[in-house]
Short mmCIF file of C-alpha atoms and ligand atoms in Angstrom, two decimals:
data_model
loop_
_atom_site.label_atom_id
_atom_site.label_comp_id
_atom_site.label_asym_id
_atom_site.label_seq_id
_atom_site.Cartn_x
_atom_site.Cartn_y
_atom_site.Cartn_z
CA MET A 12 108.33 196.37 221.72
CA ASN A 13 109.29 193.43 223.89
CA ARG A 14 112.16 191.34 222.66
CA GLN A 15 111.18 188.18 220.74
CA ILE A 16 113.91 185.65 220.01
CA SER A 17 112.83 182.98 217.56
CA LEU A 18 114.06 179.42 217.37
CA PHE A 19 114.29 179.44 213.57
CA LYS A 20 114.64 181.99 210.82
CA VAL A 21 114.72 181.84 207.03
CA PHE A 22 117.93 183.18 205.44
CA MET A 23 117.40 184.68 201.99
CA SER A 24 120.12 186.45 200.06
CA GLU A 25 118.76 189.69 198.62
CA ASP A 26 120.71 189.31 195.38
CA VAL A 27 118.53 186.34 194.41
CA LEU A 28 115.60 188.53 193.35
CA LYS A 29 116.77 189.52 189.85
CA PRO A 30 118.07 186.08 188.77
CA LEU A 31 114.99 184.41 190.26
CA ASN A 32 112.77 186.75 188.29
CA ASP A 33 114.76 185.94 185.13
CA VAL A 34 114.24 182.20 185.68
CA LEU A 35 110.55 182.64 186.44
CA MET A 36 110.01 184.53 183.20
CA SER A 37 112.39 182.43 181.08
CA GLY A 38 109.81 179.89 179.95
CA PHE A 39 111.91 177.09 181.47
CA ILE A 40 111.42 176.48 185.18
CA THR A 41 111.85 172.75 185.82
CA GLN A 42 115.17 170.86 186.06
CA GLY A 43 117.61 172.60 183.74
CA PRO A 44 120.80 174.68 183.71
CA GLN A 45 120.32 176.21 187.18
CA VAL A 46 120.03 172.74 188.73
CA GLU A 47 123.21 171.70 186.90
CA LEU A 48 125.02 174.79 188.18
CA PHE A 49 123.78 174.44 191.77
CA GLU A 50 124.70 170.75 191.79
CA GLN A 51 128.19 171.64 190.59
CA LYS A 52 128.54 174.21 193.37
CA CYS A 53 127.44 171.62 195.95
CA ILE A 54 129.97 169.13 194.53
CA GLU A 55 132.66 171.78 195.11
CA TYR A 56 131.35 172.64 198.59
CA PHE A 57 131.43 169.01 199.77
CA GLY A 58 134.52 168.05 197.79
CA ASN A 59 132.56 165.03 196.58
CA ASN A 60 131.53 164.20 192.99
CA HIS A 61 128.55 162.10 193.98
CA VAL A 62 126.10 164.82 195.03
CA LEU A 63 122.56 164.85 193.61
CA THR A 64 120.02 167.63 194.15
CA LEU A 65 116.46 166.61 195.08
CA ASN A 66 113.13 168.22 195.96
CA SER A 67 113.45 167.37 199.70
CA ALA A 68 115.39 165.42 202.27
CA THR A 69 112.35 163.18 202.75
CA SER A 70 112.75 162.17 199.10
CA GLY A 71 116.46 161.56 199.68
CA LEU A 72 115.84 159.38 202.73
CA THR A 73 113.33 157.35 200.67
CA LEU A 74 115.63 157.12 197.67
CA GLY A 75 118.64 156.06 199.76
CA LEU A 76 116.91 153.01 201.21
CA ARG A 77 115.35 152.09 197.88
CA LEU A 78 118.83 152.08 196.29
CA LEU A 79 120.13 149.70 198.97
CA MET A 80 117.09 147.40 198.85
CA ASN A 81 117.45 146.86 195.13
CA GLU A 82 121.22 146.49 195.16
CA ASP A 83 122.49 143.35 193.44
CA LYS A 84 123.51 140.48 195.66
CA GLU A 85 127.27 140.36 195.89
CA GLU A 86 129.80 138.21 197.71
CA GLU A 87 129.63 140.34 200.86
CA TRP A 88 126.10 141.70 200.42
CA PRO A 89 123.28 139.15 200.75
CA GLY A 90 120.59 141.39 199.26
CA PHE A 91 117.51 142.73 201.02
CA ASP A 92 114.54 140.61 202.10
CA VAL A 93 111.65 143.02 202.77
CA GLU A 94 109.63 140.48 204.77
CA ASN A 95 112.33 139.46 207.22
CA ASP A 96 114.99 142.16 207.24
CA VAL A 97 114.88 145.15 209.55
CA VAL A 98 115.97 148.75 209.35
CA LEU A 99 117.29 150.19 212.60
CA SER A 100 116.22 153.77 213.07
CA PRO A 101 116.17 156.48 215.73
CA ALA A 102 112.92 157.05 217.57
CA LEU A 103 113.89 160.66 218.24
CA THR A 104 113.85 162.46 214.89
CA CYS A 105 111.58 164.27 212.45
CA PHE A 106 108.99 161.75 211.26
CA ALA A 107 110.43 162.19 207.76
CA THR A 108 113.26 159.77 208.64
CA ASN A 109 110.86 157.00 209.45
CA ALA A 110 108.26 157.85 206.81
CA ALA A 111 111.03 157.06 204.32
CA ILE A 112 111.36 153.53 205.76
CA LEU A 113 107.59 152.99 205.74
CA ALA A 114 107.41 154.26 202.15
CA ASN A 115 109.74 151.43 201.20
CA GLY A 116 107.54 148.89 203.03
CA CYS A 117 110.29 147.93 205.50
CA ASN A 118 110.20 146.82 209.14
CA ILE A 119 111.54 149.31 211.69
CA LYS A 120 113.46 148.41 214.85
CA TRP A 121 113.74 151.49 217.06
CA ILE A 122 117.02 152.72 218.46
CA ASP A 123 117.00 154.44 221.81
CA THR A 124 118.76 157.74 222.51
CA ASP A 125 122.16 158.49 223.99
CA ASN A 126 121.10 160.95 226.65
CA THR A 127 124.35 162.90 226.53
CA THR A 128 123.75 163.94 222.88
CA ALA A 129 120.15 163.05 221.82
CA ASN A 130 121.83 161.06 219.03
CA VAL A 131 121.45 157.27 218.73
CA SER A 132 122.80 155.09 221.52
CA ILE A 133 125.75 153.06 220.22
CA GLU A 134 125.15 150.44 222.93
CA ASP A 135 121.51 150.08 221.92
CA ILE A 136 122.48 149.60 218.27
CA ARG A 137 125.01 146.94 219.30
CA SER A 138 122.39 145.05 221.31
CA LYS A 139 119.92 145.09 218.40
CA LEU A 140 122.20 143.96 215.57
CA SER A 141 121.23 140.62 214.06
CA GLU A 142 121.69 138.70 210.83
CA ASN A 143 118.59 140.55 209.58
CA THR A 144 120.01 144.03 210.12
CA LYS A 145 120.62 145.43 206.67
CA VAL A 146 120.38 149.18 207.15
CA LEU A 147 120.85 151.67 209.98
CA TYR A 148 119.56 155.24 209.84
CA VAL A 149 121.13 157.82 212.14
CA VAL A 150 120.29 161.49 212.67
CA HIS A 151 122.92 164.05 213.61
CA TRP A 152 120.64 165.70 216.16
CA GLY A 153 120.85 169.50 216.15
CA GLY A 154 123.91 169.27 213.91
CA TYR A 155 126.16 167.47 216.44
CA PRO A 156 127.68 164.49 214.59
CA VAL A 157 127.08 160.93 215.69
CA ASP A 158 130.31 159.08 216.52
CA LEU A 159 131.02 157.73 213.03
CA ASN A 160 134.08 155.79 214.24
CA ALA A 161 131.89 153.85 216.68
CA LEU A 162 129.50 153.05 213.82
CA LYS A 163 132.40 151.77 211.70
CA GLU A 164 133.43 149.49 214.56
CA LEU A 165 129.87 148.15 214.78
CA GLN A 166 129.93 147.44 211.06
CA GLU A 167 133.14 145.45 211.50
CA GLU A 168 131.67 143.50 214.45
CA HIS A 169 128.64 142.75 212.29
CA TYR A 170 130.87 141.60 209.45
CA SER A 171 132.84 139.26 211.64
CA LYS A 172 129.61 137.67 212.94
CA TYR A 173 127.42 137.61 209.84
CA GLY A 174 129.77 138.04 206.86
CA TYR A 175 128.46 141.39 205.64
CA ARG A 176 128.37 145.00 206.84
CA PHE A 177 124.99 146.66 207.42
CA ARG A 178 124.69 149.91 205.48
CA ILE A 179 124.30 153.34 207.01
CA ILE A 180 122.08 156.23 205.90
CA GLU A 181 122.99 159.47 207.67
CA ASP A 182 120.10 161.89 208.02
CA CYS A 183 122.08 165.15 207.91
CA ALA A 184 118.98 167.37 207.75
CA HIS A 185 120.19 169.37 210.79
CA ALA A 186 123.85 169.14 209.96
CA PHE A 187 124.80 171.06 206.82
CA GLY A 188 128.53 171.84 207.04
CA ALA A 189 129.13 169.81 210.22
CA THR A 190 132.42 167.88 210.32
CA PHE A 191 133.65 164.66 211.89
CA GLU A 192 137.42 164.30 212.36
CA GLY A 193 138.09 167.19 209.99
CA LYS A 194 135.90 165.99 207.10
CA LYS A 195 132.50 167.41 206.21
CA LEU A 196 129.59 165.05 206.76
CA GLY A 197 128.82 163.46 203.42
CA ASN A 198 132.37 162.10 203.10
CA HIS A 199 132.51 159.17 205.53
CA GLY A 200 131.52 156.34 203.20
CA ASN A 201 127.77 156.28 203.91
CA ILE A 202 124.67 157.52 202.10
CA CYS A 203 124.06 161.06 203.38
CA VAL A 204 120.95 163.19 203.00
CA PHE A 205 120.69 166.95 203.61
CA SER A 206 117.59 169.15 203.81
CA LEU A 207 117.38 172.51 202.05
CA GLN A 208 113.93 173.22 203.48
CA ALA A 209 112.91 176.74 204.57
CA ILE A 210 114.51 176.96 208.02
CA LYS A 211 117.69 175.00 207.37
CA HIS A 212 121.17 176.57 207.21
CA LEU A 213 121.05 176.55 203.44
CA THR A 214 117.57 176.88 202.01
CA THR A 215 116.30 176.59 198.46
CA GLY A 216 112.71 177.10 199.65
CA ASP A 217 112.27 173.34 199.68
CA GLY A 218 114.93 170.95 198.52
CA GLY A 219 117.41 168.28 199.44
CA LEU A 220 120.73 166.68 198.59
CA ILE A 221 121.83 163.07 198.60
CA ILE A 222 125.51 162.08 198.56
CA LEU A 223 126.21 158.54 197.42
CA PRO A 224 129.33 156.64 198.48
CA THR A 225 129.92 154.76 195.20
CA GLU A 226 129.77 155.52 191.48
CA LYS A 227 127.29 152.69 191.03
CA LEU A 228 124.84 154.04 193.62
CA TYR A 229 125.31 157.56 192.25
CA ASN A 230 124.46 156.48 188.70
CA ARG A 231 121.35 154.59 189.84
CA GLY A 232 120.32 157.47 192.12
CA LYS A 233 120.58 159.90 189.23
CA LEU A 234 118.19 157.79 187.17
CA ILE A 235 115.75 156.94 189.93
CA ARG A 236 115.30 160.55 191.07
CA TRP A 237 113.47 161.15 187.77
CA PHE A 238 111.30 158.13 186.85
CA GLY A 239 114.31 156.00 185.87
CA ILE A 240 114.82 158.02 182.69
CA ASP A 241 118.30 159.12 181.66
CA ARG A 242 117.94 162.87 181.05
CA ASP A 243 121.42 163.02 179.52
CA LYS A 244 120.34 160.67 176.72
CA ARG A 245 117.09 162.43 175.89
CA ASN A 246 116.53 164.02 172.48
CA TYR A 247 119.04 161.72 170.73
CA ASN A 248 117.67 160.28 167.50
CA ARG A 249 114.10 160.25 168.68
CA LYS A 250 111.33 160.47 166.14
CA ASP A 251 109.05 161.99 168.75
CA PHE A 252 110.91 164.28 171.16
CA ARG A 253 108.52 163.45 174.07
CA MET A 254 108.85 159.67 173.84
CA GLU A 255 111.34 158.14 176.22
CA ASN A 256 113.68 155.15 176.03
CA ASP A 257 113.02 151.94 177.91
CA ILE A 258 112.97 152.25 181.72
CA SER A 259 114.79 149.36 183.36
CA GLU A 260 114.35 150.41 187.01
CA TRP A 261 111.34 152.63 187.73
CA GLY A 262 111.91 155.80 189.67
CA TYR A 263 110.30 158.77 191.37
CA LYS A 264 109.75 162.45 190.65
CA PHE A 265 112.26 163.63 193.26
CA HIS A 266 114.35 166.07 191.21
CA MET A 267 115.01 169.74 192.03
CA ASN A 268 113.79 172.48 189.68
CA ASP A 269 115.50 175.65 188.38
CA ILE A 270 113.47 177.92 190.70
CA ASN A 271 114.72 176.23 193.87
CA ALA A 272 118.21 175.80 192.43
CA THR A 273 118.49 179.54 191.74
CA ILE A 274 117.72 180.29 195.39
CA GLY A 275 120.39 177.76 196.36
CA ILE A 276 122.99 179.31 194.03
CA TYR A 277 122.59 182.71 195.69
CA ASN A 278 122.31 181.46 199.29
CA LEU A 279 125.27 179.06 199.15
CA PRO A 280 127.98 181.80 199.17
CA HIS A 281 126.67 182.86 202.60
CA ILE A 282 126.85 179.44 204.22
CA ASP A 283 130.30 179.74 205.80
CA THR A 284 129.39 183.06 207.45
CA LEU A 285 126.09 181.64 208.75
CA LEU A 286 127.77 178.52 210.11
CA GLN A 287 130.50 180.57 211.75
CA LYS A 288 127.90 182.68 213.52
CA ASN A 289 125.87 179.63 214.64
CA ARG A 290 129.04 178.07 216.02
CA PHE A 291 130.06 181.24 217.80
CA ASN A 292 126.63 181.41 219.45
CA ASN A 293 126.80 177.71 220.32
CA GLN A 294 130.15 178.16 222.06
CA TYR A 295 128.92 181.27 223.87
CA LEU A 296 125.99 179.32 225.29
CA PHE A 297 128.24 176.39 226.27
CA ASP A 298 130.64 178.72 228.08
CA ASN A 299 127.96 180.76 229.82
CA LEU A 300 125.34 178.16 230.77
CA LYS A 301 127.83 175.89 232.56
CA GLY A 302 127.10 175.08 236.18
CA ILE A 303 123.53 176.42 236.34
CA GLU A 304 121.44 174.40 238.76
CA GLY A 305 118.76 172.28 237.10
CA LEU A 306 120.38 172.49 233.66
CA THR A 307 122.61 169.86 232.00
CA LEU A 308 124.60 170.66 228.87
CA PHE A 309 125.21 168.06 226.18
CA GLU A 310 128.49 166.46 225.05
CA ASN A 311 130.72 168.74 222.95
CA LYS A 312 133.79 166.76 221.78
CA ASP A 313 136.59 168.41 219.86
CA ASN A 314 136.93 165.71 217.16
CA ARG A 315 133.73 167.03 215.52
CA GLU A 316 132.32 170.40 214.60
CA THR A 317 128.60 170.92 215.05
CA SER A 318 126.56 172.92 212.57
CA ALA A 319 124.69 174.23 215.66
CA TRP A 320 121.22 174.13 214.15
CA LEU A 321 119.76 173.54 217.61
CA PHE A 322 121.14 174.23 221.07
CA THR A 323 119.80 171.24 222.98
CA MET A 324 120.07 170.67 226.70
CA LYS A 325 118.25 169.07 229.61
CA VAL A 326 116.31 171.11 232.16
CA ASN A 327 114.51 170.19 235.35
CA ARG A 328 110.84 171.11 235.45
CA LYS A 329 110.74 171.52 231.68
CA ASN A 330 107.23 173.01 231.50
CA ASP A 331 108.17 175.70 234.00
CA PHE A 332 111.28 176.47 231.95
CA ILE A 333 109.25 176.76 228.72
CA GLU A 334 106.74 179.05 230.43
CA LYS A 335 109.44 181.25 231.96
CA MET A 336 111.26 181.63 228.65
CA LYS A 337 107.98 182.44 226.89
CA GLU A 338 107.37 185.27 229.37
CA SER A 339 110.81 186.63 228.41
CA GLY A 340 110.15 186.37 224.65
CA ILE A 341 112.53 183.43 224.13
CA ALA A 342 111.15 180.64 221.95
CA THR A 343 111.89 177.08 223.11
CA SER A 344 110.82 173.65 221.87
CA GLN A 345 111.71 169.98 221.95
CA VAL A 346 111.53 170.32 218.12
CA HIS A 347 110.84 166.63 217.33
CA ASN A 348 108.64 164.13 219.18
CA ARG A 349 109.61 160.53 219.67
CA ASN A 350 108.28 158.75 216.57
CA ASP A 351 107.71 155.27 217.96
CA LEU A 352 104.44 156.03 219.78
CA ASN A 353 102.53 156.98 216.61
CA THR A 354 99.58 154.79 215.68
CA CYS A 355 100.93 154.14 212.18
CA VAL A 356 104.01 152.38 213.60
CA ALA A 357 102.26 150.57 216.49
CA GLU A 358 103.38 147.17 215.17
CA PHE A 359 107.05 148.05 215.80
CA ARG A 360 106.66 149.34 219.36
CA SER A 361 109.32 148.40 221.93
CA ASP A 362 110.57 149.59 225.28
CA LEU A 363 112.93 152.60 224.98
CA PRO A 364 113.88 153.62 228.52
CA ASN A 365 116.41 156.34 227.62
CA ILE A 366 114.09 158.38 225.46
CA SER A 367 111.35 158.12 228.08
CA GLU A 368 113.74 159.75 230.54
CA LEU A 369 115.16 162.24 228.04
CA GLU A 370 111.81 163.60 226.91
CA LYS A 371 111.05 164.78 230.44
CA GLU A 372 113.95 167.24 230.22
CA LEU A 373 114.84 167.74 226.54
CA ILE A 374 114.63 171.34 225.32
CA CYS A 375 116.12 173.49 222.56
CA ILE A 376 116.80 177.21 222.81
CA PRO A 377 117.69 179.65 219.99
CA VAL A 378 121.27 179.49 218.69
CA GLY A 379 121.15 180.65 215.04
CA TRP A 380 122.91 183.40 213.09
CA TRP A 381 120.07 185.91 213.77
CA LEU A 382 120.98 186.27 217.46
CA SER A 383 122.98 189.34 218.40
CA GLU A 384 125.52 189.25 221.24
CA ASP A 385 123.01 191.25 223.20
CA ASP A 386 120.36 188.56 222.57
CA LEU A 387 122.79 185.90 223.80
CA LYS A 388 123.56 187.84 226.94
CA TYR A 389 119.85 188.45 227.52
CA MET A 390 119.08 184.73 227.17
CA VAL A 391 121.83 183.71 229.57
CA ASP A 392 120.69 186.33 232.12
CA LYS A 393 117.07 185.16 231.91
CA ILE A 394 118.07 181.50 232.32
CA LYS A 395 120.35 182.37 235.26
CA CYS A 396 117.36 184.03 236.96
CA GLY A 397 115.85 180.54 237.25
CA TRP A 398 112.47 179.05 236.39
C1 PLP B 410 115.91 165.13 211.01
C2 PLP B 410 115.14 165.50 209.79
N1 PLP B 410 115.07 164.64 208.78
C3 PLP B 410 114.39 164.91 207.66
C4 PLP B 410 113.71 166.09 207.51
C5 PLP B 410 112.91 166.34 206.28
O1 PLP B 410 113.46 167.34 205.50
P1 PLP B 410 112.65 167.90 204.24
O2 PLP B 410 111.65 168.86 204.78
O3 PLP B 410 113.70 168.57 203.40
O4 PLP B 410 112.04 166.74 203.56
C6 PLP B 410 113.76 167.03 208.53
C7 PLP B 410 113.05 168.32 208.39
O5 PLP B 410 113.10 169.19 209.23
C8 PLP B 410 114.49 166.74 209.71
O6 PLP B 410 114.54 167.60 210.73
#
């Protein structure tokens, strides 16, 4: 059979079958002890006590903004005015990032791309900051971290002009295990959201994580992920065990359940091996695709460690490249469309020259743990043959 190299693959640990069966037949399948255990394991993995499990990253991206919008006004935080404030957000991402902003009823101002990374352009953010900028979303495209130091500097510039720092929500859906200056993403003082959806490094089937930078946000997040009800206080002195206490801030049904958590518990021990393999493949492609005519590699700085979910590059005559790779059984894709041209966000449209250029050449090729060294060599040979 001809070789077929896929862009994505689901990793599932075989030892999950028995415990998953036990949970399925236990009579208790919603949020319970497996969620507690998985959450504890994630806390240990990230070295951060403020991790909450969720049913998806989309939920986390929605929850993160909601937490900031309803934050109390403080000396250095003026509160959030839905009518007049804006949320800066990347145009190049999964629509989930921006659906989360729309779900909160907020105005979007698009951020153009940095065409050496496909991440947000720091210069474009700087030029769009105003006294109405309350929140910035960023996506670590393909798992390659955004320059978090540059974002900190922008926050300080904003503070010196307007007296408060805009808040940052990092969409880490592609970036499980990626690091910036030696620390795992999730630990740089921002709200961070990870996806545990089917084809991500760590899958629970569907699922997500949110990491909150303060105890206060963590405590509110924990309540709001499940209607606003404190699960820890349930069952105490209640006449009717189903009747809940007063809800002061209403919430969503965003929690994880024990079925998904069980998958997470058994897949998590494999994450370091998977990441190591993705990174090995990423480096192999960097080393071996250098200097090929018509192909431009992206930035790869040594103060950050990619999770290598995508291997993204720029190619001349993109459609010819896609066709040629298809003939050789190598899957390719741009993976996400620019979001700003969708009808449902027409009111926010603006000129984004970088992304218009980038989309002509942007392409991702397979890089994940399922590639053998022979697959890598085959891919490089096929690309070297030209398109
Ligand atoms: C950048 C980005 N953000 C958010 C999401 C949404 O993740 P989920 O499917 O867990 O809601 C995805 C999904 O692929 C994504 O790629």
